[in-house]
Amino acid sequence: MSAPGPAPRLSWRNINETIESHIAGTGITTNDLNASFTLSSAYLVFFMHCGFAMLSVGSVRARFSKNICILILVDACASAIGFYFLGYAFAFGDDPESPNKFIGTKFFVMSGLPALDAAAMPQYYQWLFQWSFAATACTIVSGAIAERTRFPVYVVYSFFMAAWVYPIVVHSVWSPFGWASMARSTGSLLAGTGAIDFAGSGAVHMVGGFAAAVGALIVGPRIGRFLPDGTVIDMPGHNASLFVLGVMILWFGWYGFNPGSQQAMTAGAMAAVSNAAVTTTLAPAAAGLAGVTFQAIRSYRATGKPVYDVMAMGNGALAGLVGITSACSTVYPWAALIIGAVAGVLYCIGSTVSVRIKLDDPLDAVAVHAWNGLWGVIAVGFFASKDLIVQSYGPVLLTDADPVPERKGGLFMGGGGNLLGAQVIYAAWIAVWVVGMMFPFWFILNKFGLMRVLPDDEVLGLDDSQHGGSAYPGGPEEASDRSLSAARTAPTLQQYQQLKTELEALKKTLAI
């Protein structure tokens, strides 16, 4: 009797045939499997809000812990209502009879949206998956305007973002009829290729990051952050442990965010899903190491002693996740390492720029999401592989082109500059749209004194002044935070007088 040989290796084609043979006769279809995979990914993306909450709480001062938590809850609630009434329709409410390149025109309040029609793309599982991304875009802003923004205004903002600002960008790139979409079947593709934004470095993170930048600039810095003489007062978060927990939860959730965006696990789709999972691992790994190393070199040059900053490493890893989100299914692992390393350094530079222009961003949301969302979109134009694009997106679908063009890779992958051009145009469109919508929104609210809390409430802490008391009643964290805050914001009589003068000026400005 001969010894058994090694088990035969299965190709993805064989695996798919095996799956289909097993489910034949059970009533389960490949569409059911794909829908189940997409729903599971949506649950992971929604779980990221737990990470946002922990990250945010750890990054703010203790007396604002309840306040930042309620803003995260608002994003889950208000974004769902906004997306239900208007957002999904504007993003994916396409009428094939009269398609619109700019905006969807049907499925408002989910009216007419088929729940079980396997032949139609707009199904209930698609609604849930797309809403989880809308909620994520909304949440990015909460950290940048933390510790000084009124709760009711934030509710209005979250609804507005999910109902209008975010969906228009999504329609342009993820709807099969959008003007920048790679999935267009009629007309022409942007720059001959269409734009790639696989999981939303642009549609989610640039949108949230640019909205955050505008909001933070208009609401102004926290009291005491920048003194009249130009001194920058450090206001560190109160719990690095919660911050790291938040980073790791977000990284875990990103495996739903990026691989899940393939929205399929059959017919060969697992090759693209697996590639996305690998790049979603390598990019943040490289970015975290690059961020902490860059900051250590900075501190060594300034003081002669390197400081290995956990906040730089954590935010660097998040920057790498943001940076790879557009490209995750279309670049090779080696390219993910490069994209991530650049993202980690770019975060550190972006954080420094925010301070220099007096943009007070307690969570560094702008440096993580705006800067690296932009980098992620542009990076596709350099590193995307033609073969991986076809693997993830399939061939060009234009039916009225003769001959039908082929997919093109990035500039560094022998594809010429077409894809890079499409990515630049798409990124510029996002920046113009978001700033054009969010600047008047924030400006009007601030002009009428509706955006910022009263100075006395801010100094006391919003947990006590607006949310019924501290998140740490009588605990050591609260006492530590208050003593640290006092030491950092009024270490000398001169700085105390400067703060008092600034507070009085702010009161006059708000006509209190």
mmCIF file of C-alpha atoms in Angstrom, residues 132-459:
data_model
loop_
_atom_site.group_PDB
_atom_site.id
_atom_site.type_symbol
_atom_site.label_atom_id
_atom_site.label_comp_id
_atom_site.label_asym_id
_atom_site.label_seq_id
_atom_site.Cartn_x
_atom_site.Cartn_y
_atom_site.Cartn_z
ATOM 1 C CA SER A 132 -22.032 52.485 7.762
ATOM 2 C CA PHE A 133 -19.585 54.396 5.546
ATOM 3 C CA ALA A 134 -21.670 57.579 5.733
ATOM 4 C CA ALA A 135 -21.642 57.406 9.535
ATOM 5 C CA THR A 136 -17.863 57.013 9.474
ATOM 6 C CA ALA A 137 -17.422 60.129 7.344
ATOM 7 C CA CYS A 138 -19.565 62.082 9.814
ATOM 8 C CA THR A 139 -17.616 60.905 12.869
ATOM 9 C CA ILE A 140 -14.273 62.215 11.597
ATOM 10 C CA VAL A 141 -15.389 65.783 12.283
ATOM 11 C CA SER A 142 -16.261 65.258 15.955
ATOM 12 C CA GLY A 143 -12.635 65.121 17.106
ATOM 13 C CA ALA A 144 -11.518 68.256 15.285
ATOM 14 C CA ILE A 145 -14.161 70.491 16.876
ATOM 15 C CA ALA A 146 -14.187 68.744 20.245
ATOM 16 C CA GLU A 147 -14.393 70.520 23.616
ATOM 17 C CA ARG A 148 -16.070 73.709 22.384
ATOM 18 C CA THR A 149 -19.001 72.903 20.037
ATOM 19 C CA ARG A 150 -22.705 72.998 20.918
ATOM 20 C CA PHE A 151 -24.513 69.657 20.954
ATOM 21 C CA PRO A 152 -27.641 70.720 18.947
ATOM 22 C CA VAL A 153 -25.478 72.144 16.163
ATOM 23 C CA TYR A 154 -23.613 68.859 15.881
ATOM 24 C CA VAL A 155 -26.901 66.996 15.424
ATOM 25 C CA VAL A 156 -27.771 69.283 12.509
ATOM 26 C CA TYR A 157 -24.277 68.862 11.051
ATOM 27 C CA SER A 158 -24.382 65.056 11.158
ATOM 28 C CA PHE A 159 -27.752 64.984 9.392
ATOM 29 C CA PHE A 160 -26.561 67.467 6.759
ATOM 30 C CA MET A 161 -23.362 65.532 6.079
ATOM 31 C CA ALA A 162 -25.117 62.167 5.645
ATOM 32 C CA ALA A 163 -28.043 63.595 3.714
ATOM 33 C CA TRP A 164 -26.251 65.864 1.254
ATOM 34 C CA VAL A 165 -22.490 66.497 1.360
ATOM 35 C CA TYR A 166 -21.251 62.896 1.496
ATOM 36 C CA PRO A 167 -23.786 61.336 -0.937
ATOM 37 C CA ILE A 168 -22.932 63.658 -3.820
ATOM 38 C CA VAL A 169 -19.270 62.641 -3.678
ATOM 39 C CA VAL A 170 -20.248 58.983 -3.407
ATOM 40 C CA HIS A 171 -22.483 59.206 -6.467
ATOM 41 C CA SER A 172 -19.656 60.636 -8.539
ATOM 42 C CA VAL A 173 -17.359 57.654 -7.975
ATOM 43 C CA TRP A 174 -19.350 54.647 -6.682
ATOM 44 C CA SER A 175 -22.563 54.909 -8.667
ATOM 45 C CA PRO A 176 -22.313 53.144 -12.054
ATOM 46 C CA PHE A 177 -23.632 56.370 -13.581
ATOM 47 C CA GLY A 178 -21.349 58.807 -11.711
ATOM 48 C CA TRP A 179 -19.137 61.071 -13.809
ATOM 49 C CA ALA A 180 -15.883 59.774 -12.249
ATOM 50 C CA SER A 181 -16.923 56.127 -11.935
ATOM 51 C CA MET A 182 -14.902 53.253 -13.396
ATOM 52 C CA ALA A 183 -18.120 51.235 -13.708
ATOM 53 C CA ARG A 184 -19.761 53.426 -16.358
ATOM 54 C CA SER A 185 -21.314 51.482 -19.229
ATOM 55 C CA THR A 186 -22.132 54.439 -21.492
ATOM 56 C CA GLY A 187 -20.458 57.714 -22.385
ATOM 57 C CA SER A 188 -16.779 57.980 -21.520
ATOM 58 C CA LEU A 189 -14.464 57.394 -18.569
ATOM 59 C CA LEU A 190 -12.775 60.272 -16.760
ATOM 60 C CA ALA A 191 -9.316 60.730 -18.350
ATOM 61 C CA GLY A 192 -9.948 57.473 -20.203
ATOM 62 C CA THR A 193 -9.757 55.417 -17.011
ATOM 63 C CA GLY A 194 -12.207 56.600 -14.382
ATOM 64 C CA ALA A 195 -11.166 57.268 -10.793
ATOM 65 C CA ILE A 196 -10.369 54.510 -8.299
ATOM 66 C CA ASP A 197 -11.532 55.049 -4.730
ATOM 67 C CA PHE A 198 -12.091 51.445 -3.725
ATOM 68 C CA ALA A 199 -13.079 51.918 -0.077
ATOM 69 C CA GLY A 200 -13.065 55.687 0.277
ATOM 70 C CA SER A 201 -9.795 57.491 1.002
ATOM 71 C CA GLY A 202 -11.524 60.279 -0.886
ATOM 72 C CA ALA A 203 -15.255 59.655 -0.521
ATOM 73 C CA VAL A 204 -15.065 58.992 3.228
ATOM 74 C CA HIS A 205 -11.811 60.347 4.657
ATOM 75 C CA MET A 206 -11.174 63.400 2.488
ATOM 76 C CA VAL A 207 -14.818 64.376 2.889
ATOM 77 C CA GLY A 208 -14.676 64.059 6.672
ATOM 78 C CA GLY A 209 -11.180 65.532 6.922
ATOM 79 C CA PHE A 210 -11.880 68.647 4.884
ATOM 80 C CA ALA A 211 -15.189 69.221 6.680
ATOM 81 C CA ALA A 212 -13.267 68.922 9.953
ATOM 82 C CA ALA A 213 -10.624 71.431 8.830
ATOM 83 C CA VAL A 214 -13.216 74.039 7.883
ATOM 84 C CA GLY A 215 -15.165 73.492 11.103
ATOM 85 C CA ALA A 216 -12.097 73.733 13.332
ATOM 86 C CA LEU A 217 -10.902 76.924 11.656
ATOM 87 C CA ILE A 218 -14.276 78.635 11.938
ATOM 88 C CA VAL A 219 -15.112 77.627 15.510
ATOM 89 C CA GLY A 220 -11.640 78.710 16.600
ATOM 90 C CA PRO A 221 -9.195 77.169 19.072
ATOM 91 C CA ARG A 222 -9.984 76.093 22.610
ATOM 92 C CA ILE A 223 -9.547 78.771 25.262
ATOM 93 C CA GLY A 224 -5.911 78.881 26.277
ATOM 94 C CA ARG A 225 -4.562 76.798 23.384
ATOM 95 C CA PHE A 226 -2.757 79.694 21.693
ATOM 96 C CA LEU A 227 -1.737 82.632 23.854
ATOM 97 C CA PRO A 228 -1.615 86.209 22.512
ATOM 98 C CA ASP A 229 2.195 86.201 22.606
ATOM 99 C CA GLY A 230 2.289 83.186 20.266
ATOM 100 C CA THR A 231 2.905 80.571 22.959
ATOM 101 C CA VAL A 232 1.318 77.209 22.190
ATOM 102 C CA ILE A 233 -0.100 75.521 25.305
ATOM 103 C CA ASP A 234 -0.154 71.746 25.154
ATOM 104 C CA MET A 235 -3.544 70.211 26.008
ATOM 105 C CA PRO A 236 -2.915 66.477 25.908
ATOM 106 C CA GLY A 237 -5.567 63.814 26.116
ATOM 107 C CA HIS A 238 -6.084 62.272 29.522
ATOM 108 C CA ASN A 239 -5.850 58.535 28.776
ATOM 109 C CA ALA A 240 -3.300 57.024 26.397
ATOM 110 C CA SER A 241 -4.580 53.516 27.164
ATOM 111 C CA LEU A 242 -8.038 54.300 25.784
ATOM 112 C CA PHE A 243 -6.378 55.940 22.800
ATOM 113 C CA VAL A 244 -4.441 52.767 21.948
ATOM 114 C CA LEU A 245 -7.539 50.624 22.475
ATOM 115 C CA GLY A 246 -9.363 52.862 20.013
ATOM 116 C CA VAL A 247 -6.582 52.543 17.443
ATOM 117 C CA MET A 248 -6.626 48.758 17.609
ATOM 118 C CA ILE A 249 -10.430 48.546 17.385
ATOM 119 C CA LEU A 250 -10.371 50.834 14.360
ATOM 120 C CA TRP A 251 -7.654 48.735 12.713
ATOM 121 C CA PHE A 252 -9.757 45.616 13.303
ATOM 122 C CA GLY A 253 -12.863 47.289 11.887
ATOM 123 C CA TRP A 254 -10.912 48.372 8.833
ATOM 124 C CA TYR A 255 -10.901 44.739 7.689
ATOM 125 C CA GLY A 256 -14.598 45.244 7.051
ATOM 126 C CA PHE A 257 -14.014 48.680 5.595
ATOM 127 C CA ASN A 258 -11.440 47.696 2.953
ATOM 128 C CA PRO A 259 -11.805 43.989 2.056
ATOM 129 C CA GLY A 260 -15.563 44.271 2.540
ATOM 130 C CA SER A 261 -15.791 46.921 -0.157
ATOM 131 C CA GLN A 262 -15.412 44.191 -2.771
ATOM 132 C CA GLN A 263 -18.950 43.227 -1.677
ATOM 133 C CA ALA A 264 -18.483 39.694 -2.986
ATOM 134 C CA MET A 265 -16.773 36.473 -1.960
ATOM 135 C CA THR A 266 -17.592 34.252 -4.953
ATOM 136 C CA ALA A 267 -16.691 34.093 -8.646
ATOM 137 C CA GLY A 268 -13.029 34.827 -7.972
ATOM 138 C CA ALA A 269 -13.658 37.888 -5.802
ATOM 139 C CA MET A 270 -11.721 36.418 -2.873
ATOM 140 C CA ALA A 271 -8.452 37.134 -4.661
ATOM 141 C CA ALA A 272 -9.195 40.875 -4.526
ATOM 142 C CA VAL A 273 -10.564 40.578 -0.981
ATOM 143 C CA SER A 274 -7.407 38.826 0.191
ATOM 144 C CA ASN A 275 -5.156 41.381 -1.476
ATOM 145 C CA ALA A 276 -7.094 44.156 0.271
ATOM 146 C CA ALA A 277 -6.713 42.404 3.623
ATOM 147 C CA VAL A 278 -2.941 42.068 3.213
ATOM 148 C CA THR A 279 -2.397 45.685 2.155
ATOM 149 C CA THR A 280 -4.678 46.810 5.009
ATOM 150 C CA THR A 281 -2.216 45.093 7.336
ATOM 151 C CA LEU A 282 1.058 46.260 5.844
ATOM 152 C CA ALA A 283 0.271 49.935 5.238
ATOM 153 C CA PRO A 284 -0.620 50.811 8.857
ATOM 154 C CA ALA A 285 2.290 48.722 10.103
ATOM 155 C CA ALA A 286 4.725 50.756 8.019
ATOM 156 C CA ALA A 287 2.952 54.002 8.880
ATOM 157 C CA GLY A 288 3.002 53.408 12.630
ATOM 158 C CA LEU A 289 6.740 52.721 12.610
ATOM 159 C CA ALA A 290 7.399 55.666 10.291
ATOM 160 C CA GLY A 291 5.384 58.035 12.495
ATOM 161 C CA VAL A 292 7.033 57.098 15.786
ATOM 162 C CA THR A 293 10.491 57.122 14.194
ATOM 163 C CA PHE A 294 9.964 60.523 12.582
ATOM 164 C CA GLN A 295 8.845 62.023 15.884
ATOM 165 C CA ALA A 296 11.726 60.387 17.759
ATOM 166 C CA ILE A 297 14.207 61.949 15.332
ATOM 167 C CA ARG A 298 12.522 65.316 15.791
ATOM 168 C CA SER A 299 12.714 65.126 19.573
ATOM 169 C CA TYR A 300 16.341 63.976 19.450
ATOM 170 C CA ARG A 301 17.317 66.925 17.264
ATOM 171 C CA ALA A 302 15.462 69.325 19.577
ATOM 172 C CA THR A 303 16.511 67.987 22.979
ATOM 173 C CA GLY A 304 19.235 65.404 22.410
ATOM 174 C CA LYS A 305 16.956 62.625 23.663
ATOM 175 C CA PRO A 306 14.545 60.590 21.519
ATOM 176 C CA VAL A 307 10.927 60.374 22.702
ATOM 177 C CA TYR A 308 8.938 57.424 21.395
ATOM 178 C CA ASP A 309 5.482 58.970 21.256
ATOM 179 C CA VAL A 310 2.589 56.494 21.469
ATOM 180 C CA MET A 311 0.197 59.095 20.027
ATOM 181 C CA ALA A 312 2.425 59.530 16.981
ATOM 182 C CA MET A 313 2.593 55.789 16.453
ATOM 183 C CA GLY A 314 -1.149 55.277 16.894
ATOM 184 C CA ASN A 315 -2.177 58.171 14.695
ATOM 185 C CA GLY A 316 0.522 57.174 12.216
ATOM 186 C CA ALA A 317 -1.040 53.710 11.941
ATOM 187 C CA LEU A 318 -4.463 55.293 11.366
ATOM 188 C CA ALA A 319 -2.927 57.532 8.701
ATOM 189 C CA GLY A 320 -1.612 54.413 6.971
ATOM 190 C CA LEU A 321 -5.083 52.865 7.056
ATOM 191 C CA VAL A 322 -6.566 56.016 5.559
ATOM 192 C CA GLY A 323 -3.822 56.150 2.921
ATOM 193 C CA ILE A 324 -4.326 52.567 1.706
ATOM 194 C CA THR A 325 -8.128 52.680 1.644
ATOM 195 C CA SER A 326 -8.439 53.814 -1.994
ATOM 196 C CA ALA A 327 -5.743 51.496 -3.299
ATOM 197 C CA CYS A 328 -6.095 48.415 -1.092
ATOM 198 C CA SER A 329 -7.366 46.039 -3.796
ATOM 199 C CA THR A 330 -5.298 47.421 -6.682
ATOM 200 C CA VAL A 331 -1.717 47.664 -5.353
ATOM 201 C CA TYR A 332 0.787 44.972 -4.447
ATOM 202 C CA PRO A 333 1.988 44.485 -0.852
ATOM 203 C CA TRP A 334 5.325 46.201 -1.507
ATOM 204 C CA ALA A 335 3.475 49.306 -2.691
ATOM 205 C CA ALA A 336 1.325 49.243 0.450
ATOM 206 C CA LEU A 337 4.500 49.519 2.534
ATOM 207 C CA ILE A 338 5.552 52.633 0.610
ATOM 208 C CA ILE A 339 2.096 54.203 0.798
ATOM 209 C CA GLY A 340 1.977 53.517 4.535
ATOM 210 C CA ALA A 341 5.465 54.861 5.266
ATOM 211 C CA VAL A 342 4.672 58.109 3.437
ATOM 212 C CA ALA A 343 1.359 58.362 5.314
ATOM 213 C CA GLY A 344 3.058 58.039 8.711
ATOM 214 C CA VAL A 345 5.447 60.895 7.971
ATOM 215 C CA LEU A 346 2.719 62.953 6.304
ATOM 216 C CA TYR A 347 0.624 62.707 9.460
ATOM 217 C CA CYS A 348 3.459 64.131 11.578
ATOM 218 C CA ILE A 349 4.010 67.002 9.158
ATOM 219 C CA GLY A 350 0.274 67.687 8.915
ATOM 220 C CA SER A 351 -0.058 67.816 12.693
ATOM 221 C CA THR A 352 2.740 70.395 12.876
ATOM 222 C CA VAL A 353 1.161 72.492 10.135
ATOM 223 C CA SER A 354 -2.169 72.514 12.001
ATOM 224 C CA VAL A 355 -0.478 74.000 15.068
ATOM 225 C CA ARG A 356 1.413 76.589 13.042
ATOM 226 C CA ILE A 357 -1.737 77.884 11.370
ATOM 227 C CA LYS A 358 -3.530 77.778 14.762
ATOM 228 C CA LEU A 359 -5.979 75.097 13.711
ATOM 229 C CA ASP A 360 -6.835 73.483 17.045
ATOM 230 C CA ASP A 361 -7.579 69.807 16.389
ATOM 231 C CA PRO A 362 -7.592 67.725 19.608
ATOM 232 C CA LEU A 363 -7.614 64.410 17.726
ATOM 233 C CA ASP A 364 -5.405 65.424 14.773
ATOM 234 C CA ALA A 365 -8.325 64.407 12.578
ATOM 235 C CA VAL A 366 -7.275 66.780 9.803
ATOM 236 C CA ALA A 367 -3.708 65.466 9.691
ATOM 237 C CA VAL A 368 -4.892 61.846 9.700
ATOM 238 C CA HIS A 369 -7.906 62.036 7.396
ATOM 239 C CA ALA A 370 -7.651 65.112 5.165
ATOM 240 C CA TRP A 371 -3.946 64.928 4.370
ATOM 241 C CA ASN A 372 -3.802 61.160 4.063
ATOM 242 C CA GLY A 373 -7.161 60.837 2.379
ATOM 243 C CA LEU A 374 -5.701 63.074 -0.330
ATOM 244 C CA TRP A 375 -2.484 61.045 -0.398
ATOM 245 C CA GLY A 376 -4.452 57.811 -0.643
ATOM 246 C CA VAL A 377 -6.372 59.011 -3.703
ATOM 247 C CA ILE A 378 -3.231 60.266 -5.447
ATOM 248 C CA ALA A 379 -1.198 57.160 -4.542
ATOM 249 C CA VAL A 380 -3.496 55.035 -6.700
ATOM 250 C CA GLY A 381 -2.343 57.005 -9.721
ATOM 251 C CA PHE A 382 1.251 55.980 -9.003
ATOM 252 C CA PHE A 383 1.049 52.398 -7.783
ATOM 253 C CA ALA A 384 -2.135 50.712 -9.066
ATOM 254 C CA SER A 385 -1.496 47.553 -11.105
ATOM 255 C CA LYS A 386 -3.486 46.955 -14.284
ATOM 256 C CA ASP A 387 -3.849 43.256 -13.466
ATOM 257 C CA LEU A 388 -5.128 43.966 -9.962
ATOM 258 C CA ILE A 389 -7.539 46.599 -11.278
ATOM 259 C CA VAL A 390 -9.036 44.029 -13.627
ATOM 260 C CA GLN A 391 -9.111 41.469 -10.801
ATOM 261 C CA SER A 392 -11.075 43.851 -8.578
ATOM 262 C CA TYR A 393 -13.140 45.885 -11.044
ATOM 263 C CA GLY A 394 -13.297 43.661 -14.110
ATOM 264 C CA PRO A 395 -12.839 44.903 -17.677
ATOM 265 C CA VAL A 396 -14.105 48.248 -18.973
ATOM 266 C CA LEU A 397 -17.891 48.070 -19.296
ATOM 267 C CA LEU A 398 -18.487 50.718 -21.977
ATOM 268 C CA THR A 399 -20.961 49.356 -24.525
ATOM 269 C CA ASP A 400 -20.912 52.289 -26.943
ATOM 270 C CA ALA A 401 -17.135 52.459 -27.419
ATOM 271 C CA ASP A 402 -15.385 50.946 -30.429
ATOM 272 C CA PRO A 403 -12.923 49.615 -29.588
ATOM 273 C CA VAL A 404 -13.572 49.175 -25.876
ATOM 274 C CA PRO A 405 -10.537 50.605 -24.010
ATOM 275 C CA GLU A 406 -8.475 48.530 -21.622
ATOM 276 C CA ARG A 407 -7.837 49.255 -17.980
ATOM 277 C CA LYS A 408 -4.714 51.331 -17.307
ATOM 278 C CA GLY A 409 -2.353 51.032 -14.366
ATOM 279 C CA GLY A 410 -0.581 53.748 -12.445
ATOM 280 C CA LEU A 411 2.334 55.908 -13.539
ATOM 281 C CA PHE A 412 4.988 53.765 -11.811
ATOM 282 C CA MET A 413 3.386 50.564 -13.121
ATOM 283 C CA GLY A 414 3.742 51.350 -16.812
ATOM 284 C CA GLY A 415 0.221 52.685 -17.295
ATOM 285 C CA GLY A 416 1.096 56.254 -18.236
ATOM 286 C CA GLY A 417 -0.437 59.315 -16.625
ATOM 287 C CA ASN A 418 -4.124 58.809 -17.389
ATOM 288 C CA LEU A 419 -5.051 57.199 -14.087
ATOM 289 C CA LEU A 420 -3.009 59.750 -12.138
ATOM 290 C CA GLY A 421 -4.826 62.527 -13.975
ATOM 291 C CA ALA A 422 -8.203 61.017 -13.118
ATOM 292 C CA GLN A 423 -7.200 60.733 -9.458
ATOM 293 C CA VAL A 424 -6.046 64.359 -9.283
ATOM 294 C CA ILE A 425 -9.275 65.624 -10.855
ATOM 295 C CA TYR A 426 -11.359 63.513 -8.509
ATOM 296 C CA ALA A 427 -9.427 64.689 -5.431
ATOM 297 C CA ALA A 428 -9.739 68.333 -6.482
ATOM 298 C CA TRP A 429 -13.482 67.876 -6.946
ATOM 299 C CA ILE A 430 -13.860 66.507 -3.413
ATOM 300 C CA ALA A 431 -11.924 69.410 -1.894
ATOM 301 C CA VAL A 432 -13.924 72.044 -3.790
ATOM 302 C CA TRP A 433 -17.283 70.390 -3.082
ATOM 303 C CA VAL A 434 -16.738 69.819 0.634
ATOM 304 C CA VAL A 435 -15.259 73.249 1.336
ATOM 305 C CA GLY A 436 -17.937 74.869 -0.839
ATOM 306 C CA MET A 437 -20.691 73.180 1.190
ATOM 307 C CA MET A 438 -19.228 73.165 4.678
ATOM 308 C CA PHE A 439 -17.746 76.678 4.813
ATOM 309 C CA PRO A 440 -21.098 78.502 4.506
ATOM 310 C CA PHE A 441 -22.715 75.901 6.799
ATOM 311 C CA TRP A 442 -20.226 76.408 9.638
ATOM 312 C CA PHE A 443 -19.819 80.149 8.960
ATOM 313 C CA ILE A 444 -23.523 80.964 9.222
ATOM 314 C CA LEU A 445 -23.950 78.942 12.401
ATOM 315 C CA ASN A 446 -20.920 80.604 13.954
ATOM 316 C CA LYS A 447 -21.959 84.060 12.785
ATOM 317 C CA PHE A 448 -25.211 83.781 14.720
ATOM 318 C CA GLY A 449 -23.463 82.438 17.825
ATOM 319 C CA LEU A 450 -24.952 78.963 17.462
ATOM 320 C CA MET A 451 -21.788 76.936 16.988
ATOM 321 C CA ARG A 452 -19.635 77.538 20.044
ATOM 322 C CA VAL A 453 -20.475 76.972 23.699
ATOM 323 C CA LEU A 454 -20.267 79.794 26.219
ATOM 324 C CA PRO A 455 -16.732 80.502 27.454
ATOM 325 C CA ASP A 456 -17.660 79.814 31.079
ATOM 326 C CA ASP A 457 -19.099 76.415 30.111
ATOM 327 C CA GLU A 458 -15.967 75.579 28.163
ATOM 328 C CA VAL A 459 -13.659 76.485 31.036
#
